[in-house]
Coordinates of C-alpha atoms in Angstrom, one line a residue:
M1 CA -5.8 4.2 -93.8
I2 CA -5.0 4.7 -90.1
G3 CA -1.5 4.3 -88.8
V4 CA -0.5 3.4 -85.2
L5 CA 3.1 4.3 -84.4
I6 CA 4.9 2.0 -82.0
F7 CA 8.5 1.6 -80.8
P8 CA 10.4 -0.8 -78.5
D9 CA 8.9 -0.8 -75.0
F10 CA 5.6 0.8 -76.0
Q11 CA 2.5 0.3 -73.9
L12 CA 0.5 -2.4 -75.5
L13 CA -3.0 -1.0 -74.6
D14 CA -2.0 2.4 -76.0
A15 CA -1.9 0.7 -79.4
A16 CA -4.4 -2.1 -79.0
G17 CA -7.1 0.0 -77.5
P18 CA -7.5 2.5 -80.4
I19 CA -7.0 -0.4 -82.9
S20 CA -9.9 -2.3 -81.5
V21 CA -12.1 0.9 -81.5
F22 CA -11.4 1.6 -85.2
E23 CA -11.7 -2.0 -86.2
I24 CA -15.2 -2.4 -84.6
A25 CA -16.4 0.9 -85.8
A26 CA -15.4 0.2 -89.4
R27 CA -17.4 -3.1 -89.3
F28 CA -20.5 -1.4 -87.9
A29 CA -20.2 1.2 -90.6
G30 CA -19.9 -1.5 -93.3
A31 CA -16.3 -0.7 -94.2
A32 CA -13.2 -2.9 -94.2
P33 CA -10.9 -2.0 -91.3
A34 CA -7.8 -0.3 -92.7
I35 CA -5.2 0.0 -89.9
R36 CA -1.4 -0.4 -90.0
T37 CA 1.1 -0.6 -87.1
L38 CA 4.3 1.4 -88.0
A39 CA 7.8 1.7 -86.6
A40 CA 11.1 3.3 -87.5
T41 CA 12.5 -0.2 -87.8
P42 CA 10.0 -2.6 -89.4
G43 CA 9.5 -6.1 -88.0
P44 CA 8.4 -7.4 -84.6
V45 CA 8.3 -4.6 -82.0
R46 CA 8.3 -5.7 -78.3
S47 CA 6.0 -3.9 -75.8
T48 CA 6.7 -3.4 -72.1
S49 CA 4.6 -6.5 -71.4
G50 CA 6.8 -8.7 -73.7
V51 CA 4.1 -9.1 -76.3
E52 CA 5.2 -8.1 -79.8
M53 CA 3.4 -6.4 -82.6
L54 CA 4.5 -6.7 -86.2
A55 CA 5.1 -3.2 -87.7
R56 CA 5.7 -1.9 -91.2
G57 CA 8.2 0.8 -92.0
F58 CA 7.4 4.5 -92.6
K59 CA 7.4 4.3 -96.3
P60 CA 5.4 4.9 -98.3
S61 CA 4.1 7.6 -95.9
N62 CA 1.3 8.5 -98.3
A63 CA -0.3 5.1 -97.4
I64 CA -1.5 6.8 -94.2
T65 CA -4.4 8.9 -95.4
T66 CA -6.6 9.8 -92.4
T67 CA -5.1 9.3 -88.9
L68 CA -1.8 8.7 -87.1
I69 CA -1.9 7.5 -83.5
V70 CA 1.4 7.7 -81.5
A71 CA 1.5 5.2 -78.6
G72 CA 3.2 5.9 -75.3
G73 CA 5.3 3.7 -73.0
E74 CA 8.6 3.4 -71.3
G75 CA 10.5 3.7 -74.7
V76 CA 9.0 7.0 -75.6
R77 CA 12.0 9.1 -74.7
T78 CA 14.1 7.2 -77.3
A79 CA 11.3 7.5 -79.9
A80 CA 11.0 11.2 -79.2
I81 CA 14.6 11.9 -80.2
C82 CA 14.6 9.6 -83.2
P83 CA 15.1 11.9 -86.3
K84 CA 13.3 9.4 -88.6
T85 CA 10.3 9.2 -86.3
L86 CA 10.0 13.0 -85.9
A87 CA 10.4 13.6 -89.6
F88 CA 7.6 11.1 -90.4
V89 CA 5.2 12.6 -87.9
R90 CA 5.9 16.2 -89.2
A91 CA 5.4 15.1 -92.8
L92 CA 2.0 13.6 -92.1
A93 CA 0.9 16.6 -90.1
R94 CA 1.9 18.9 -93.0
R95 CA -0.2 16.8 -95.3
G96 CA -3.2 17.4 -93.1
V97 CA -3.4 13.9 -91.6
R98 CA -5.1 13.9 -88.2
V99 CA -2.3 13.2 -85.7
A100 CA -2.9 12.0 -82.1
S101 CA -1.0 10.7 -79.1
V102 CA -1.9 8.3 -76.3
C103 CA -0.4 8.9 -72.8
S104 CA 3.3 9.8 -73.1
G105 CA 3.1 9.6 -76.9
A106 CA 2.6 13.4 -76.4
Y107 CA 6.4 13.7 -76.0
V108 CA 6.8 12.6 -79.6
L109 CA 4.3 15.2 -80.8
A110 CA 5.9 17.9 -78.6
E111 CA 9.5 17.1 -79.9
A112 CA 8.2 17.3 -83.4
G113 CA 6.9 20.8 -82.6
L114 CA 3.3 19.9 -83.3
L115 CA 2.1 21.0 -79.8
D116 CA 3.7 24.5 -79.7
G117 CA 0.9 26.9 -78.9
R118 CA -1.7 24.2 -78.8
R119 CA -3.8 22.7 -76.0
A120 CA -2.7 19.2 -75.1
T121 CA -2.7 16.7 -72.3
T122 CA -0.8 13.6 -71.2
H123 CA -0.7 11.2 -68.2
W124 CA -1.1 13.1 -64.9
Q125 CA 2.2 11.5 -63.6
R126 CA 4.2 13.3 -66.3
T127 CA 2.6 16.7 -65.8
R128 CA 5.4 18.5 -64.0
H129 CA 8.2 17.2 -66.3
F130 CA 6.1 17.9 -69.4
V131 CA 5.4 21.5 -68.4
S132 CA 9.0 22.2 -67.7
A133 CA 10.2 20.5 -70.8
Y134 CA 7.7 22.1 -73.2
P135 CA 6.7 25.5 -71.9
K136 CA 5.2 26.5 -75.3
V137 CA 2.5 23.8 -74.9
K138 CA -0.8 24.8 -73.3
L139 CA -1.0 21.7 -71.1
E140 CA -4.5 20.8 -69.8
A141 CA -3.2 18.5 -67.1
D142 CA -6.6 17.1 -65.9
R143 CA -8.3 16.4 -69.2
I144 CA -8.9 12.9 -70.6
Y145 CA -8.2 14.1 -74.1
T146 CA -7.9 17.3 -76.1
R147 CA -8.3 18.4 -79.6
D148 CA -6.7 21.5 -81.1
G149 CA -7.2 21.7 -84.8
N150 CA -6.0 18.5 -86.4
V151 CA -3.9 17.5 -83.4
W152 CA -5.3 15.3 -80.6
T153 CA -3.7 14.1 -77.4
S154 CA -5.0 11.9 -74.6
A155 CA -4.1 10.9 -71.0
G156 CA -3.0 7.5 -69.9
I157 CA -3.7 4.2 -71.5
S158 CA -7.5 3.7 -71.4
A159 CA -8.0 7.4 -72.4
G160 CA -6.7 6.4 -75.8
I161 CA -10.0 4.5 -76.2
D162 CA -12.0 7.6 -75.3
L163 CA -10.0 9.6 -77.9
A164 CA -10.5 7.0 -80.6
L165 CA -14.3 6.9 -79.9
A166 CA -14.4 10.7 -80.3
M167 CA -12.7 10.3 -83.6
V168 CA -15.3 7.7 -84.6
V169 CA -18.0 10.2 -83.9
E170 CA -16.3 12.6 -86.3
D171 CA -15.8 9.9 -88.9
Y172 CA -19.0 7.8 -88.7
G173 CA -21.4 9.7 -86.4
D174 CA -22.6 9.3 -82.8
E175 CA -24.7 6.1 -83.4
I176 CA -21.7 4.1 -84.6
A177 CA -19.6 5.4 -81.7
Q178 CA -22.3 4.4 -79.2
R179 CA -22.6 0.9 -80.7
T180 CA -18.8 0.6 -80.7
A181 CA -18.6 1.6 -77.0
K182 CA -21.4 -0.9 -76.2
Q183 CA -19.5 -3.7 -78.1
L184 CA -16.4 -2.9 -76.0
V185 CA -18.6 -3.2 -72.9
L186 CA -17.9 0.4 -71.8
Y187 CA -20.3 2.0 -69.4
H188 CA -20.4 5.2 -71.5
R189 CA -18.2 7.4 -73.7
R190 CA -16.3 9.8 -71.5
S191 CA -16.0 13.4 -72.7
G192 CA -12.5 14.9 -73.1
G193 CA -13.1 17.4 -70.4
Q194 CA -13.7 14.8 -67.7
S195 CA -11.1 14.6 -64.9
Q196 CA -8.4 12.0 -65.2
F197 CA -8.8 11.1 -61.5
S198 CA -11.0 11.3 -58.5
S199 CA -9.4 12.4 -55.2
L200 CA -11.3 9.8 -53.3
L201 CA -10.2 7.0 -55.7
E202 CA -6.5 8.0 -55.2
L203 CA -6.8 6.8 -51.6
K204 CA -5.9 3.2 -50.8
S205 CA -9.2 2.4 -49.2
P206 CA -11.8 5.1 -50.1
T207 CA -14.7 3.0 -49.1
G208 CA -13.2 1.5 -45.9
R209 CA -14.1 2.6 -42.4
F210 CA -13.2 6.2 -43.2
G211 CA -15.4 6.3 -46.2
P212 CA -18.3 8.0 -44.4
L213 CA -15.9 10.5 -42.8
L214 CA -14.4 11.5 -46.2
A215 CA -17.9 11.9 -47.7
W216 CA -18.8 14.1 -44.7
A217 CA -15.6 16.1 -45.2
R218 CA -16.4 16.6 -48.9
E219 CA -19.8 18.2 -47.8
H220 CA -18.1 20.5 -45.3
L221 CA -15.1 21.8 -47.1
D222 CA -15.9 25.4 -46.0
A223 CA -15.2 24.3 -42.4
P224 CA -11.6 24.3 -41.1
L225 CA -11.5 20.4 -41.1
T226 CA -8.6 20.1 -38.7
V227 CA -7.3 16.8 -37.6
E228 CA -9.1 17.4 -34.3
D229 CA -12.4 18.1 -36.2
M230 CA -12.1 14.9 -38.2
A231 CA -11.0 12.8 -35.2
E232 CA -14.1 14.0 -33.2
Q233 CA -16.4 13.2 -36.2
A234 CA -14.8 9.7 -36.3
G235 CA -15.2 9.2 -32.5
M236 CA -11.4 8.7 -32.0
S237 CA -8.6 10.5 -30.2
S238 CA -6.5 12.7 -32.5
R239 CA -3.4 10.6 -32.2
H240 CA -5.1 7.3 -32.8
F241 CA -7.2 8.7 -35.6
T242 CA -4.1 10.0 -37.5
R243 CA -2.2 6.7 -37.2
A244 CA -5.3 4.7 -38.3
F245 CA -6.1 7.1 -41.2
I246 CA -2.6 6.9 -42.6
A247 CA -2.5 3.1 -42.3
E248 CA -5.8 2.8 -44.2
T249 CA -5.7 5.5 -46.8
G250 CA -2.0 5.9 -47.4
T251 CA -2.0 9.7 -46.7
T252 CA -2.4 12.1 -43.9
P253 CA -5.8 13.6 -43.0
S254 CA -4.7 17.1 -44.1
K255 CA -3.5 15.9 -47.5
A256 CA -6.7 14.0 -48.0
V257 CA -8.7 17.1 -47.3
E258 CA -6.6 19.2 -49.7
R259 CA -7.2 16.6 -52.5
L260 CA -10.9 16.9 -51.9
R261 CA -10.8 20.7 -51.9
I262 CA -8.8 20.7 -55.1
E263 CA -11.2 18.3 -56.9
V264 CA -14.3 20.3 -55.9
A265 CA -12.7 23.6 -56.6
R266 CA -11.6 22.4 -60.1
Q267 CA -15.1 21.2 -60.9
R268 CA -16.6 24.6 -60.0
V269 CA -13.9 26.6 -61.7
Q270 CA -14.4 24.7 -65.0
S271 CA -18.2 24.4 -64.9
S272 CA -19.3 27.8 -63.7
S273 CA -18.6 31.6 -63.9
E274 CA -18.3 31.8 -60.1
A275 CA -15.6 34.2 -59.0
I276 CA -12.3 32.5 -58.2
E277 CA -12.2 34.3 -54.9
R278 CA -15.6 32.8 -54.0
V279 CA -14.6 29.3 -55.0
A280 CA -11.5 29.6 -52.8
E281 CA -13.6 30.8 -49.9
T282 CA -16.3 28.1 -50.1
T283 CA -14.0 25.2 -50.7
G284 CA -11.9 26.0 -47.6
F285 CA -8.8 27.5 -49.3
R286 CA -9.8 30.9 -48.0
D287 CA -7.0 32.7 -49.8
P288 CA -7.1 32.6 -53.7
E289 CA -3.3 32.6 -53.8
R290 CA -3.3 29.4 -51.6
M291 CA -5.7 27.8 -54.1
R292 CA -3.6 28.9 -57.0
R293 CA -0.5 27.2 -55.6
A294 CA -2.5 24.0 -54.9
F295 CA -3.8 24.0 -58.5
I296 CA -0.3 24.4 -59.9
R297 CA 1.0 21.5 -57.8
A298 CA -1.9 19.3 -58.9
F299 CA -2.5 20.3 -62.5
G300 CA 0.5 22.4 -63.6
Q301 CA -1.5 25.5 -64.1
P302 CA -3.6 28.0 -62.2
P303 CA -7.4 28.1 -61.9
Q304 CA -7.8 30.8 -64.5
S305 CA -6.0 28.7 -67.1
L306 CA -8.2 25.7 -66.4
R307 CA -11.3 27.9 -66.7
R308 CA -10.2 29.4 -70.1
A309 CA -9.4 25.9 -71.4
A310 CA -12.8 24.5 -70.3
R311 CA -14.6 27.4 -72.1
A312 CA -12.5 27.0 -75.2
G313 CA -13.2 23.3 -75.3

């Protein structure tokens, strides 16, 4: 039996996404879906969208035998300080039940003490607060999902589907997981180590008139890439280029370049054994300390930590 823990003002897809994955996978495996939605107060539970789910109470807790998924959402701060909820989560973890969170549901697991000393992730927007609130957690800010023993965590919303599919691989095998992903019309199953975001996709109009310029910049990160350099490449005056670039992308040219440098540097740090100093030099940071500060701003941890986490995963 799989339990999905919800609370007032939960994010609907955080619950509905994994539920759909487990339901479809069970049918493909020839088993009857066995899933319950649970809440501290049983009855209709209203999501942030206004749509309600009917939830059972926490007892009997032994009805949940395999997995507990904790949803996220605007109401998570209240759920994370609910003694009844925390006691329930801890009790299942002690019994060896696989416990997981989607998005900000990681706050519930952290408050329950289940993430202390463990690798975990959450939605990228909550990284800074999460790191300061739970310093004992080894936060891997850029990952789609993580697994550390019997405790799983995932990034925002749709990443809960990726986490659930990874669990299906463990429970039923890769073939069932692939069929489930296909049934959900997903292009592919994303690995947990995949980045939560793309620097280009963060921009308002990554494929607009400055798309070719950004692609060029990404291939020349070892160059200074000043505003003057980019304006010349775009065939515009520096002043006009800066105004037009901000209007179209929503950020300054220098910040866009730093995002590109961070993304490429992260990929190389995580996927190779290349010296950190060399990565900093060839991606335009020049100084490893400058790159370290940029990584902490973006991911909440330095390059060496991301490399160790990638190797451990």
